[in-house]
């Protein structure tokens, strides 16, 4: 328990003096996340809140458009705790649909836009949403799945804000009082792929999301005059919660781009004060000769997450831009856990580390017997705090497995405190105890891909691994063993995988071998495979 004690001691004073006022007055007893976020909106709600290349949206627009959508959802007479599944392209209206779901006291279920029919069918079957919102291009197959899984309401929403959802909401009132919620009530379910091939729905409460938003608001020094360059997708924690909540709670403007586009990034960076991205974004900025100190002259903070940031990228960015990227660490189940400091008085930003435990969050590194390890020793990372999720949707046994008897969540990551030249209260993630691959900021679980490959004609077995990649952090590689007397056509296998899996899960290389390397117990030695193919 030595390390936890140190972490709490370091932050005791900071946490006391920086507690947001929301914690003190509880907004008159309503713990609805939207009530917290709206408390940060500026008094003049005619100001621009979201700027896109084509249109601007004011704070009034956010209030009124989300109110219309919330009124529509309540008019459907949905059961308490009903889920709203959303698989749409990024747009300001999509963000307002999320806010409307929260305002209405319902549960938001974002789905990666790359998911194919087989994947979406699982989510609809498991979560049993009452409403599904999709891109109009996918309406036909989504409607078929909705009929099959019992989803009662299907709407469309396209990236320009059009669709049947907008038509239905237009007749609704533009005033809405947020439905009262307790801190322990569900606000969102985020599905994370499982090492067994079955995805798990992480249940996040209003209290989880609110506590983390407030901590990051203080810790990263959010200001009302900030301008966030938002290029992240909004179907996962980074773009939907960390970035959007930060700007909304601060009453700060967002420059809203559908995705990373280097030309647009170079254009908007001089107009921004904060940028968040996955490491791939920073690699691509460095690859463009137009990116220099002048371009980011008004930026006060670059933040990286969702995948490990290579030390060479960290150093090259300092040299080129004069800015030190702030790297942080979080999960779908916990939102943010640690961060390199924004305030130099708290500490410096150290490349290769994910910084210190955030205020109110406890982090420990333990051995397999749960004994705390000294700085410099590598072990299992476990966490607890108000940001840690409620459990896995309809998986009580899995939930119990992932928490220790004394209430710590087992992250599945391997790390260490301190190390050579690193303060003892800085965490470094050195690996993953599970087979998780993080490619371009997306989580890829090998077992899910292996199950699909093994079903293919002529395949005996397979092993999927992650290997180093200069841009994506890790690349997915499949090693496939054919059945006796069969030949594997790699191009046909790739085409079959693309029809069933999201693009980020598709192996960038497929190798056909006679057999997989195993240990004496018969277990495939993926560490050997990773070493063998590390230079791809």
Short mmCIF file of C-alpha atoms in Angstrom, two decimals:
data_model
loop_
_atom_site.label_atom_id
_atom_site.label_comp_id
_atom_site.label_asym_id
_atom_site.label_seq_id
_atom_site.Cartn_x
_atom_site.Cartn_y
_atom_site.Cartn_z
CA UNK A 1 0.00 0.00 0.00
CA UNK A 2 3.08 2.20 0.07
CA UNK A 3 2.65 3.54 -3.45
CA UNK A 4 -1.03 4.38 -2.99
CA UNK A 5 -0.19 6.34 0.15
CA UNK A 6 2.39 8.36 -1.77
CA UNK A 7 -0.08 9.10 -4.57
CA UNK A 8 -2.71 10.38 -2.17
CA UNK A 9 -0.20 12.47 -0.26
CA UNK A 10 1.07 14.16 -3.42
CA UNK A 11 -2.44 15.25 -4.41
CA UNK A 12 -4.15 15.85 -1.09
CA UNK A 13 -3.77 19.65 -1.15
CA UNK A 14 -4.45 20.00 -4.89
CA UNK A 15 -7.68 18.02 -4.62
CA UNK A 16 -8.98 20.05 -1.72
CA UNK A 17 -8.38 23.44 -3.27
CA UNK A 18 -9.47 22.54 -6.81
CA UNK A 19 -12.73 20.75 -6.14
CA UNK A 20 -15.27 22.07 -8.64
CA UNK A 21 -18.21 23.85 -7.10
CA UNK A 22 -20.55 21.27 -8.63
CA UNK A 23 -19.40 18.81 -6.01
CA UNK A 24 -20.35 21.23 -3.29
CA UNK A 25 -23.86 22.21 -4.34
CA UNK A 26 -24.73 19.09 -6.41
CA UNK A 27 -26.81 21.32 -8.70
CA UNK A 28 -29.76 21.13 -6.31
CA UNK A 29 -29.59 17.35 -6.04
CA UNK A 30 -29.73 16.40 -9.74
CA UNK A 31 -26.70 14.31 -10.66
CA UNK A 32 -27.66 14.16 -14.35
CA UNK A 33 -24.44 14.63 -16.32
CA UNK A 34 -26.05 17.18 -18.62
CA UNK A 35 -26.90 19.40 -15.65
CA UNK A 36 -23.20 19.50 -14.81
CA UNK A 37 -22.09 20.22 -18.38
CA UNK A 38 -24.71 22.94 -18.85
CA UNK A 39 -23.52 24.65 -15.66
CA UNK A 40 -20.37 25.53 -17.58
CA UNK A 41 -22.11 27.07 -20.60
CA UNK A 42 -21.50 30.83 -20.97
CA UNK A 43 -24.11 33.34 -19.86
CA UNK A 44 -24.33 34.62 -23.43
CA UNK A 45 -25.61 31.55 -25.19
CA UNK A 46 -25.63 33.23 -28.59
CA UNK A 47 -21.84 32.74 -28.74
CA UNK A 48 -20.42 30.09 -31.06
CA UNK A 49 -20.05 26.73 -29.34
CA UNK A 50 -19.23 24.50 -32.33
CA UNK A 51 -17.56 25.68 -35.52
CA UNK A 52 -17.43 23.46 -38.60
CA UNK A 53 -16.08 24.28 -42.09
CA UNK A 54 -19.69 24.68 -43.25
CA UNK A 55 -21.77 25.92 -40.32
CA UNK A 56 -21.58 27.31 -36.79
CA UNK A 57 -23.71 26.27 -33.81
CA UNK A 58 -24.35 28.43 -30.76
CA UNK A 59 -24.82 27.35 -27.16
CA UNK A 60 -28.51 28.07 -27.70
CA UNK A 61 -28.45 25.60 -30.58
CA UNK A 62 -26.98 22.92 -28.31
CA UNK A 63 -29.63 23.59 -25.67
CA UNK A 64 -32.55 23.72 -28.08
CA UNK A 65 -31.56 20.95 -30.49
CA UNK A 66 -30.75 18.52 -27.68
CA UNK A 67 -34.06 19.51 -26.02
CA UNK A 68 -36.03 18.65 -29.17
CA UNK A 69 -34.28 15.29 -29.39
CA UNK A 70 -34.81 14.60 -25.69
CA UNK A 71 -38.52 15.43 -26.05
CA UNK A 72 -38.72 13.04 -28.99
CA UNK A 73 -37.13 10.22 -27.00
CA UNK A 74 -39.51 10.71 -24.08
CA UNK A 75 -42.46 10.85 -26.45
CA UNK A 76 -41.64 7.27 -27.46
CA UNK A 77 -42.68 6.17 -23.96
CA UNK A 78 -39.53 4.10 -23.49
CA UNK A 79 -38.96 1.99 -20.38
CA UNK A 80 -36.73 3.31 -17.60
CA UNK A 81 -33.06 2.79 -18.43
CA UNK A 82 -33.78 2.18 -22.12
CA UNK A 83 -30.73 2.03 -24.38
CA UNK A 84 -30.28 4.23 -27.46
CA UNK A 85 -27.83 2.62 -29.90
CA UNK A 86 -26.13 5.01 -32.32
CA UNK A 87 -23.97 4.17 -35.34
CA UNK A 88 -23.60 7.38 -37.32
CA UNK A 89 -20.88 9.52 -38.80
CA UNK A 90 -19.52 12.33 -36.67
CA UNK A 91 -21.57 15.53 -36.74
CA UNK A 92 -22.70 18.25 -34.30
CA UNK A 93 -26.19 16.73 -34.40
CA UNK A 94 -24.75 13.37 -33.35
CA UNK A 95 -23.19 15.06 -30.31
CA UNK A 96 -26.53 16.65 -29.49
CA UNK A 97 -28.21 13.25 -29.75
CA UNK A 98 -25.79 11.99 -27.10
CA UNK A 99 -26.58 14.98 -24.88
CA UNK A 100 -30.30 14.49 -25.46
CA UNK A 101 -30.09 10.84 -24.40
CA UNK A 102 -28.36 11.85 -21.19
CA UNK A 103 -30.82 14.70 -20.58
CA UNK A 104 -33.72 12.27 -20.99
CA UNK A 105 -32.23 9.93 -18.39
CA UNK A 106 -31.68 7.16 -20.97
CA UNK A 107 -28.54 5.13 -21.71
CA UNK A 108 -26.34 6.02 -24.69
CA UNK A 109 -24.75 3.19 -26.67
CA UNK A 110 -22.23 4.44 -29.27
CA UNK A 111 -21.10 2.00 -31.96
CA UNK A 112 -17.99 2.29 -34.10
CA UNK A 113 -18.97 3.30 -37.63
CA UNK A 114 -16.65 0.61 -39.00
CA UNK A 115 -18.65 -2.25 -37.46
CA UNK A 116 -20.25 -4.60 -39.97
CA UNK A 117 -23.63 -6.34 -39.78
CA UNK A 118 -22.47 -9.39 -37.82
CA UNK A 119 -20.85 -7.17 -35.20
CA UNK A 120 -23.83 -4.82 -34.90
CA UNK A 121 -26.21 -7.77 -34.59
CA UNK A 122 -24.34 -8.91 -31.49
CA UNK A 123 -24.60 -5.49 -29.85
CA UNK A 124 -28.32 -5.16 -30.60
CA UNK A 125 -28.96 -8.66 -29.33
CA UNK A 126 -26.95 -8.17 -26.15
CA UNK A 127 -27.95 -4.60 -25.23
CA UNK A 128 -31.55 -4.82 -26.46
CA UNK A 129 -31.82 -1.10 -27.27
CA UNK A 130 -35.25 0.45 -27.68
CA UNK A 131 -33.94 2.88 -30.30
CA UNK A 132 -31.25 2.56 -32.95
CA UNK A 133 -30.03 5.50 -35.02
CA UNK A 134 -27.98 4.82 -38.15
CA UNK A 135 -26.66 6.42 -41.32
CA UNK A 136 -29.29 6.37 -44.07
CA UNK A 137 -26.94 4.32 -46.25
CA UNK A 138 -27.19 1.49 -43.72
CA UNK A 139 -30.92 1.73 -43.12
CA UNK A 140 -31.87 -1.44 -44.98
CA UNK A 141 -29.62 -3.86 -43.13
CA UNK A 142 -29.97 -2.06 -39.79
CA UNK A 143 -33.77 -2.30 -40.09
CA UNK A 144 -33.48 -6.03 -40.76
CA UNK A 145 -31.32 -6.44 -37.65
CA UNK A 146 -33.70 -4.29 -35.60
CA UNK A 147 -36.63 -6.48 -36.63
CA UNK A 148 -34.63 -9.59 -35.81
CA UNK A 149 -33.48 -8.36 -32.39
CA UNK A 150 -36.68 -6.64 -31.32
CA UNK A 151 -35.56 -3.00 -31.50
CA UNK A 152 -38.77 -0.99 -31.73
CA UNK A 153 -37.60 2.33 -33.21
CA UNK A 154 -35.16 2.99 -36.07
CA UNK A 155 -34.12 6.47 -37.20
CA UNK A 156 -31.55 7.81 -39.64
CA UNK A 157 -29.04 10.60 -39.08
CA UNK A 158 -26.51 11.61 -41.71
CA UNK A 159 -23.35 13.65 -41.28
CA UNK A 160 -25.07 16.79 -42.59
CA UNK A 161 -27.69 16.57 -39.83
CA UNK A 162 -30.46 15.34 -42.12
CA UNK A 163 -32.48 12.17 -41.73
CA UNK A 164 -35.67 10.86 -40.20
CA UNK A 165 -34.42 11.70 -36.70
CA UNK A 166 -34.17 15.39 -37.53
CA UNK A 167 -37.61 15.35 -39.20
CA UNK A 168 -39.21 13.70 -36.17
CA UNK A 169 -37.50 16.05 -33.71
CA UNK A 170 -38.45 19.22 -35.63
CA UNK A 171 -42.01 19.15 -34.28
CA UNK A 172 -40.88 18.81 -30.66
CA UNK A 173 -40.49 21.66 -28.18
CA UNK A 174 -37.10 23.32 -27.71
CA UNK A 175 -37.29 23.42 -23.91
CA UNK A 176 -36.49 20.44 -21.71
CA UNK A 177 -35.76 20.01 -18.02
CA UNK A 178 -33.14 17.30 -17.50
CA UNK A 179 -34.58 14.17 -15.95
CA UNK A 180 -33.29 13.83 -12.36
CA UNK A 181 -30.67 11.14 -11.99
CA UNK A 182 -28.55 9.74 -9.16
CA UNK A 183 -24.79 9.35 -9.46
CA UNK A 184 -25.14 5.56 -9.71
CA UNK A 185 -27.64 5.65 -12.60
CA UNK A 186 -26.38 4.46 -15.98
CA UNK A 187 -25.52 7.08 -18.58
CA UNK A 188 -23.68 5.04 -21.22
CA UNK A 189 -22.58 1.57 -22.22
CA UNK A 190 -19.35 1.23 -24.19
CA UNK A 191 -18.56 -2.14 -25.70
CA UNK A 192 -15.00 -3.39 -25.49
CA UNK A 193 -13.91 -6.49 -27.34
CA UNK A 194 -13.26 -9.52 -25.18
CA UNK A 195 -10.23 -11.83 -25.25
CA UNK A 196 -12.69 -14.74 -25.52
CA UNK A 197 -14.25 -13.18 -28.61
CA UNK A 198 -17.35 -11.90 -26.81
CA UNK A 199 -17.57 -8.14 -26.41
CA UNK A 200 -18.26 -6.70 -22.97
CA UNK A 201 -20.46 -3.68 -22.32
CA UNK A 202 -18.80 -1.35 -19.80
CA UNK A 203 -21.54 0.41 -17.81
CA UNK A 204 -20.65 4.04 -17.05
CA UNK A 205 -22.77 6.06 -14.66
CA UNK A 206 -23.60 9.76 -14.44
CA UNK A 207 -21.27 9.87 -11.43
CA UNK A 208 -18.40 8.19 -13.31
CA UNK A 209 -18.56 10.66 -16.18
CA UNK A 210 -19.20 13.73 -14.04
CA UNK A 211 -16.36 13.07 -11.60
CA UNK A 212 -13.83 12.55 -14.39
CA UNK A 213 -15.00 15.63 -16.31
CA UNK A 214 -14.53 17.80 -13.23
CA UNK A 215 -11.10 16.41 -12.41
CA UNK A 216 -9.81 16.95 -15.96
CA UNK A 217 -11.38 20.43 -16.05
CA UNK A 218 -9.16 21.46 -13.15
CA UNK A 219 -6.10 19.35 -13.86
CA UNK A 220 -5.70 20.48 -17.48
CA UNK A 221 -6.58 24.10 -16.73
CA UNK A 222 -9.58 24.39 -19.04
CA UNK A 223 -10.67 28.01 -19.65
CA UNK A 224 -13.74 29.62 -21.19
CA UNK A 225 -11.58 31.22 -23.89
CA UNK A 226 -10.09 27.89 -24.98
CA UNK A 227 -10.69 26.60 -28.50
CA UNK A 228 -10.54 22.83 -28.88
CA UNK A 229 -9.53 21.36 -32.24
CA UNK A 230 -11.77 18.27 -32.21
CA UNK A 231 -10.80 15.74 -34.90
CA UNK A 232 -11.48 12.56 -32.94
CA UNK A 233 -14.36 10.15 -33.56
CA UNK A 234 -17.16 10.30 -31.01
CA UNK A 235 -17.93 6.63 -30.57
CA UNK A 236 -15.39 6.08 -27.80
CA UNK A 237 -14.10 7.61 -24.57
CA UNK A 238 -11.44 9.91 -26.04
CA UNK A 239 -13.57 11.96 -28.41
CA UNK A 240 -17.00 11.65 -26.81
CA UNK A 241 -16.16 12.04 -23.13
CA UNK A 242 -12.66 13.44 -22.61
CA UNK A 243 -12.65 16.00 -25.42
CA UNK A 244 -16.33 16.96 -25.67
CA UNK A 245 -16.99 17.05 -21.93
CA UNK A 246 -13.90 19.18 -21.42
CA UNK A 247 -15.02 21.87 -23.84
CA UNK A 248 -18.67 21.80 -22.78
CA UNK A 249 -17.93 22.07 -19.06
CA UNK A 250 -15.51 24.94 -19.69
CA UNK A 251 -17.92 26.77 -21.98
CA UNK A 252 -15.15 26.64 -24.59
CA UNK A 253 -15.59 26.66 -28.35
CA UNK A 254 -14.91 23.55 -30.42
CA UNK A 255 -13.63 23.48 -33.99
CA UNK A 256 -15.40 20.33 -35.16
CA UNK A 257 -13.83 18.31 -37.96
CA UNK A 258 -15.10 14.87 -39.05
CA UNK A 259 -11.64 13.30 -38.83
CA UNK A 260 -7.95 14.07 -39.14
CA UNK A 261 -7.29 15.93 -42.36
CA UNK A 262 -3.80 17.39 -42.44
CA UNK A 263 -4.74 20.35 -44.65
CA UNK A 264 -7.62 21.25 -42.32
CA UNK A 265 -5.47 20.66 -39.24
CA UNK A 266 -2.78 23.02 -40.51
CA UNK A 267 -5.48 25.61 -41.29
CA UNK A 268 -7.23 25.43 -37.90
CA UNK A 269 -4.28 24.91 -35.53
CA UNK A 270 -3.43 28.65 -35.44
CA UNK A 271 -7.02 29.31 -34.36
CA UNK A 272 -6.95 26.73 -31.56
CA UNK A 273 -5.57 26.50 -28.03
CA UNK A 274 -5.99 22.76 -27.35
CA UNK A 275 -5.63 19.73 -29.56
CA UNK A 276 -6.30 16.11 -28.61
CA UNK A 277 -5.30 13.17 -30.75
CA UNK A 278 -4.03 9.63 -30.93
CA UNK A 279 -0.30 9.20 -31.64
CA UNK A 280 -1.04 8.72 -35.35
CA UNK A 281 -2.18 12.37 -35.53
CA UNK A 282 1.14 13.62 -34.24
CA UNK A 283 3.14 11.34 -36.52
CA UNK A 284 1.25 12.69 -39.53
CA UNK A 285 1.66 16.31 -38.45
CA UNK A 286 5.41 15.79 -38.14
CA UNK A 287 5.48 14.27 -41.63
CA UNK A 288 4.15 17.53 -43.11
CA UNK A 289 6.76 20.23 -43.64
CA UNK A 290 4.16 22.97 -43.10
CA UNK A 291 3.85 22.00 -39.45
CA UNK A 292 6.09 24.31 -37.41
CA UNK A 293 6.13 26.61 -34.38
CA UNK A 294 4.25 29.33 -36.18
CA UNK A 295 1.33 27.03 -37.00
CA UNK A 296 0.84 26.12 -33.34
CA UNK A 297 1.68 29.54 -31.90
CA UNK A 298 -1.62 29.82 -30.02
CA UNK A 299 -1.79 26.24 -28.77
CA UNK A 300 -1.33 25.90 -25.02
CA UNK A 301 -1.80 22.14 -24.78
CA UNK A 302 -1.35 19.09 -27.01
CA UNK A 303 -2.79 15.88 -25.50
CA UNK A 304 -2.18 12.33 -26.72
CA UNK A 305 -3.89 9.13 -25.71
CA UNK A 306 -5.67 5.90 -26.71
CA UNK A 307 -2.35 4.29 -27.69
CA UNK A 308 1.29 4.49 -26.56
CA UNK A 309 3.19 7.53 -27.82
CA UNK A 310 6.65 6.57 -29.02
CA UNK A 311 9.50 8.40 -27.29
CA UNK A 312 10.94 9.40 -30.65
CA UNK A 313 7.63 11.05 -31.61
CA UNK A 314 7.53 12.82 -28.24
CA UNK A 315 11.06 14.20 -28.74
CA UNK A 316 10.61 15.09 -32.41
CA UNK A 317 7.44 17.03 -31.56
CA UNK A 318 9.25 19.10 -28.94
CA UNK A 319 12.01 19.93 -31.39
CA UNK A 320 9.67 20.86 -34.24
CA UNK A 321 6.90 22.69 -32.39
CA UNK A 322 8.42 23.78 -29.10
CA UNK A 323 5.50 22.02 -27.34
CA UNK A 324 5.69 19.04 -25.01
CA UNK A 325 2.84 16.60 -25.62
CA UNK A 326 0.87 15.64 -22.52
CA UNK A 327 0.28 11.88 -22.49
CA UNK A 328 -2.40 10.36 -20.29
CA UNK A 329 -3.85 6.91 -19.58
CA UNK A 330 -7.40 5.66 -19.42
CA UNK A 331 -9.78 2.90 -20.45
CA UNK A 332 -13.38 2.49 -21.57
CA UNK A 333 -14.11 1.12 -18.11
CA UNK A 334 -12.54 4.01 -16.20
CA UNK A 335 -12.29 7.09 -18.44
CA UNK A 336 -9.03 8.85 -17.43
CA UNK A 337 -6.79 7.47 -14.68
CA UNK A 338 -3.43 9.21 -14.89
CA UNK A 339 -1.93 12.18 -16.67
CA UNK A 340 1.33 13.95 -17.15
CA UNK A 341 0.88 17.34 -15.48
CA UNK A 342 -0.29 20.47 -17.23
CA UNK A 343 0.89 22.70 -14.36
CA UNK A 344 4.71 22.73 -14.09
CA UNK A 345 4.32 23.20 -10.34
CA UNK A 346 2.84 19.67 -10.15
CA UNK A 347 5.65 18.13 -12.22
CA UNK A 348 7.18 17.92 -15.66
CA UNK A 349 5.89 15.95 -18.63
CA UNK A 350 8.05 12.91 -19.18
CA UNK A 351 8.00 11.06 -22.48
CA UNK A 352 7.32 7.35 -22.29
CA UNK A 353 5.25 7.73 -19.11
CA UNK A 354 1.54 8.33 -18.56
CA UNK A 355 2.19 10.56 -15.57
CA UNK A 356 0.68 10.70 -12.12
CA UNK A 357 -2.58 9.39 -10.70
CA UNK A 358 -5.32 11.97 -11.19
CA UNK A 359 -6.82 13.59 -8.09
CA UNK A 360 -9.27 11.25 -6.42
CA UNK A 361 -8.00 8.24 -8.40
CA UNK A 362 -5.93 5.53 -6.73
CA UNK A 363 -3.49 3.46 -8.76
CA UNK A 364 -1.34 0.59 -7.57
CA UNK A 365 1.13 -1.81 -9.17
CA UNK A 366 1.08 -5.28 -7.64
CA UNK A 367 2.49 -8.75 -8.23
CA UNK A 368 0.36 -11.79 -9.01
CA UNK A 369 -0.32 -12.25 -5.30
CA UNK A 370 -1.62 -8.63 -5.10
CA UNK A 371 1.38 -7.47 -3.06
CA UNK A 372 2.37 -3.84 -3.84
CA UNK A 373 5.61 -3.50 -5.77
CA UNK A 374 8.37 -0.97 -5.21
CA UNK A 375 9.23 1.67 -7.84
CA UNK A 376 11.08 0.13 -10.76
CA UNK A 377 9.36 -3.23 -10.41
CA UNK A 378 6.97 -4.32 -13.16
CA UNK A 379 3.57 -5.65 -12.19
CA UNK A 380 -0.18 -5.54 -12.69
CA UNK A 381 -1.89 -2.15 -12.75
CA UNK A 382 -5.01 -1.90 -10.58
CA UNK A 383 -7.18 1.16 -9.98
CA UNK A 384 -10.15 2.46 -8.05
CA UNK A 385 -12.02 5.75 -7.76
CA UNK A 386 -15.32 7.46 -8.58
CA UNK A 387 -14.52 7.20 -12.29
CA UNK A 388 -14.36 3.38 -12.32
CA UNK A 389 -17.31 1.79 -14.09
CA UNK A 390 -20.24 0.01 -12.48
CA UNK A 391 -19.54 -3.34 -14.14
CA UNK A 392 -20.07 -5.24 -17.37
CA UNK A 393 -23.57 -5.30 -18.85
CA UNK A 394 -25.30 -8.55 -17.96
CA UNK A 395 -21.98 -10.17 -17.02
CA UNK A 396 -22.00 -10.34 -13.21
CA UNK A 397 -19.44 -13.16 -13.08
CA UNK A 398 -17.06 -11.33 -15.40
CA UNK A 399 -17.50 -8.20 -13.31
CA UNK A 400 -16.59 -10.08 -10.14
CA UNK A 401 -13.52 -11.56 -11.83
CA UNK A 402 -12.21 -8.14 -12.82
CA UNK A 403 -12.43 -6.63 -9.34
CA UNK A 404 -10.37 -7.64 -6.34
CA UNK A 405 -12.02 -8.43 -3.03
CA UNK A 406 -10.93 -5.04 -1.71
CA UNK A 407 -12.52 -3.20 -4.64
CA UNK A 408 -9.68 -2.57 -7.09
CA UNK A 409 -10.27 -2.95 -10.83
CA UNK A 410 -7.78 -5.13 -12.66
CA UNK A 411 -6.92 -3.14 -15.78
CA UNK A 412 -5.10 -5.99 -17.52
CA UNK A 413 -2.18 -3.62 -18.15
CA UNK A 414 1.35 -4.15 -16.91
CA UNK A 415 3.36 -1.20 -15.64
CA UNK A 416 5.75 0.23 -13.13
CA UNK A 417 6.20 3.26 -10.94
CA UNK A 418 9.32 5.35 -11.45
CA UNK A 419 12.38 3.88 -13.09
CA UNK A 420 15.57 5.31 -14.52
CA UNK A 421 15.30 9.08 -14.25
CA UNK A 422 11.53 8.93 -13.62
CA UNK A 423 9.94 10.11 -10.34
CA UNK A 424 8.43 7.38 -8.21
CA UNK A 425 4.89 8.73 -8.61
CA UNK A 426 4.93 8.53 -12.43
CA UNK A 427 3.42 5.46 -14.06
CA UNK A 428 4.82 3.78 -17.17
CA UNK A 429 2.75 1.21 -19.05
CA UNK A 430 5.14 -1.45 -20.31
CA UNK A 431 2.73 -3.97 -21.80
CA UNK A 432 -0.57 -5.76 -21.50
CA UNK A 433 -1.25 -8.95 -19.63
CA UNK A 434 -3.94 -9.70 -22.18
CA UNK A 435 -3.40 -10.00 -25.92
CA UNK A 436 -4.84 -6.58 -26.64
CA UNK A 437 -3.47 -4.80 -29.70
CA UNK A 438 -3.84 -1.02 -29.93
CA UNK A 439 -3.65 0.05 -33.57
CA UNK A 440 -4.16 3.70 -34.45
CA UNK A 441 -5.90 4.23 -31.11
CA UNK A 442 -8.38 1.39 -31.60
CA UNK A 443 -8.51 -1.69 -29.38
CA UNK A 444 -8.15 -4.95 -31.29
CA UNK A 445 -8.55 -8.28 -29.54
CA UNK A 446 -6.82 -11.12 -31.42
CA UNK A 447 -9.26 -13.81 -30.34
CA UNK A 448 -12.14 -12.11 -32.15
CA UNK A 449 -10.18 -12.11 -35.43
CA UNK A 450 -8.86 -15.63 -34.88
CA UNK A 451 -12.39 -16.95 -34.49
CA UNK A 452 -13.34 -15.50 -37.88
CA UNK A 453 -10.18 -16.72 -39.63
CA UNK A 454 -10.52 -20.22 -38.21
CA UNK A 455 -14.00 -20.51 -39.75
CA UNK A 456 -12.63 -19.86 -43.24
CA UNK A 457 -12.41 -22.76 -45.71
CA UNK A 458 -9.03 -24.47 -45.70
CA UNK A 459 -7.86 -22.91 -42.41
CA UNK A 460 -6.73 -25.20 -39.61
CA UNK A 461 -5.80 -22.56 -37.02
CA UNK A 462 -4.44 -19.05 -36.67
CA UNK A 463 -2.69 -16.66 -34.32
CA UNK A 464 -3.12 -12.89 -34.45
CA UNK A 465 -0.45 -10.61 -32.99
CA UNK A 466 0.51 -6.96 -32.88
CA UNK A 467 3.86 -5.78 -34.20
CA UNK A 468 5.46 -2.31 -33.99
CA UNK A 469 4.29 0.20 -36.57
CA UNK A 470 5.74 3.73 -36.89
CA UNK A 471 2.39 5.39 -37.54
CA UNK A 472 -0.27 3.21 -35.90
CA UNK A 473 1.75 2.13 -32.85
CA UNK A 474 0.94 -1.49 -33.58
CA UNK A 475 -0.14 -3.30 -36.72
CA UNK A 476 -2.33 -6.39 -36.79
CA UNK A 477 -0.62 -9.46 -38.24
CA UNK A 478 -2.17 -12.91 -38.74
CA UNK A 479 -0.22 -16.16 -38.87
CA UNK A 480 -2.33 -18.87 -40.50
CA UNK A 481 -1.91 -22.65 -40.71
CA UNK A 482 -3.75 -24.37 -43.61
CA UNK A 483 -5.49 -27.71 -43.29
CA UNK A 484 -3.69 -30.70 -44.73
CA UNK A 485 -4.04 -30.73 -48.49
CA UNK A 486 -5.38 -27.17 -48.69
CA UNK A 487 -3.85 -23.93 -49.95
CA UNK A 488 -4.61 -20.51 -48.48
CA UNK A 489 -5.34 -17.74 -50.97
CA UNK A 490 -4.31 -14.66 -48.99
CA UNK A 491 -6.23 -12.18 -51.15
CA UNK A 492 -9.43 -14.19 -50.83
CA UNK A 493 -8.93 -14.47 -47.08
CA UNK A 494 -8.43 -10.71 -46.81
CA UNK A 495 -11.59 -10.07 -48.84
CA UNK A 496 -13.60 -12.42 -46.63
CA UNK A 497 -12.32 -10.71 -43.47
CA UNK A 498 -13.19 -7.27 -44.84
CA UNK A 499 -16.78 -8.38 -45.32
CA UNK A 500 -17.10 -9.41 -41.67
CA UNK A 501 -14.83 -7.16 -39.62
CA UNK A 502 -14.19 -3.46 -39.16
CA UNK A 503 -11.26 -2.20 -41.24
CA UNK A 504 -9.06 -1.47 -38.23
CA UNK A 505 -9.24 -5.16 -37.29
CA UNK A 506 -8.11 -6.42 -40.72
CA UNK A 507 -4.52 -7.81 -40.59
CA UNK A 508 -2.07 -5.66 -42.47
CA UNK A 509 -0.08 -8.82 -43.19
CA UNK A 510 -1.11 -12.48 -43.36
CA UNK A 511 1.58 -15.14 -43.18
CA UNK A 512 0.94 -18.78 -44.02
CA UNK A 513 3.05 -21.27 -42.05
CA UNK A 514 3.13 -25.03 -41.58
CA UNK A 515 2.57 -24.84 -37.82
CA UNK A 516 2.42 -22.41 -34.92
CA UNK A 517 5.21 -22.39 -32.37
CA UNK A 518 4.09 -23.82 -29.03
CA UNK A 519 5.52 -24.40 -25.58
CA UNK A 520 5.67 -27.73 -23.81
CA UNK A 521 2.09 -27.27 -22.59
CA UNK A 522 0.85 -26.82 -26.14
CA UNK A 523 0.11 -23.09 -25.81
CA UNK A 524 0.88 -20.90 -28.81
CA UNK A 525 3.88 -18.71 -27.98
CA UNK A 526 2.74 -15.34 -29.26
CA UNK A 527 5.77 -13.69 -27.71
CA UNK A 528 7.93 -15.73 -30.09
CA UNK A 529 5.73 -14.78 -33.03
CA UNK A 530 5.91 -11.11 -32.09
CA UNK A 531 9.69 -11.33 -31.96
CA UNK A 532 9.80 -13.16 -35.29
CA UNK A 533 7.70 -10.57 -37.13
CA UNK A 534 8.66 -7.43 -35.20
CA UNK A 535 10.55 -5.87 -38.12
CA UNK A 536 7.66 -6.00 -40.60
#
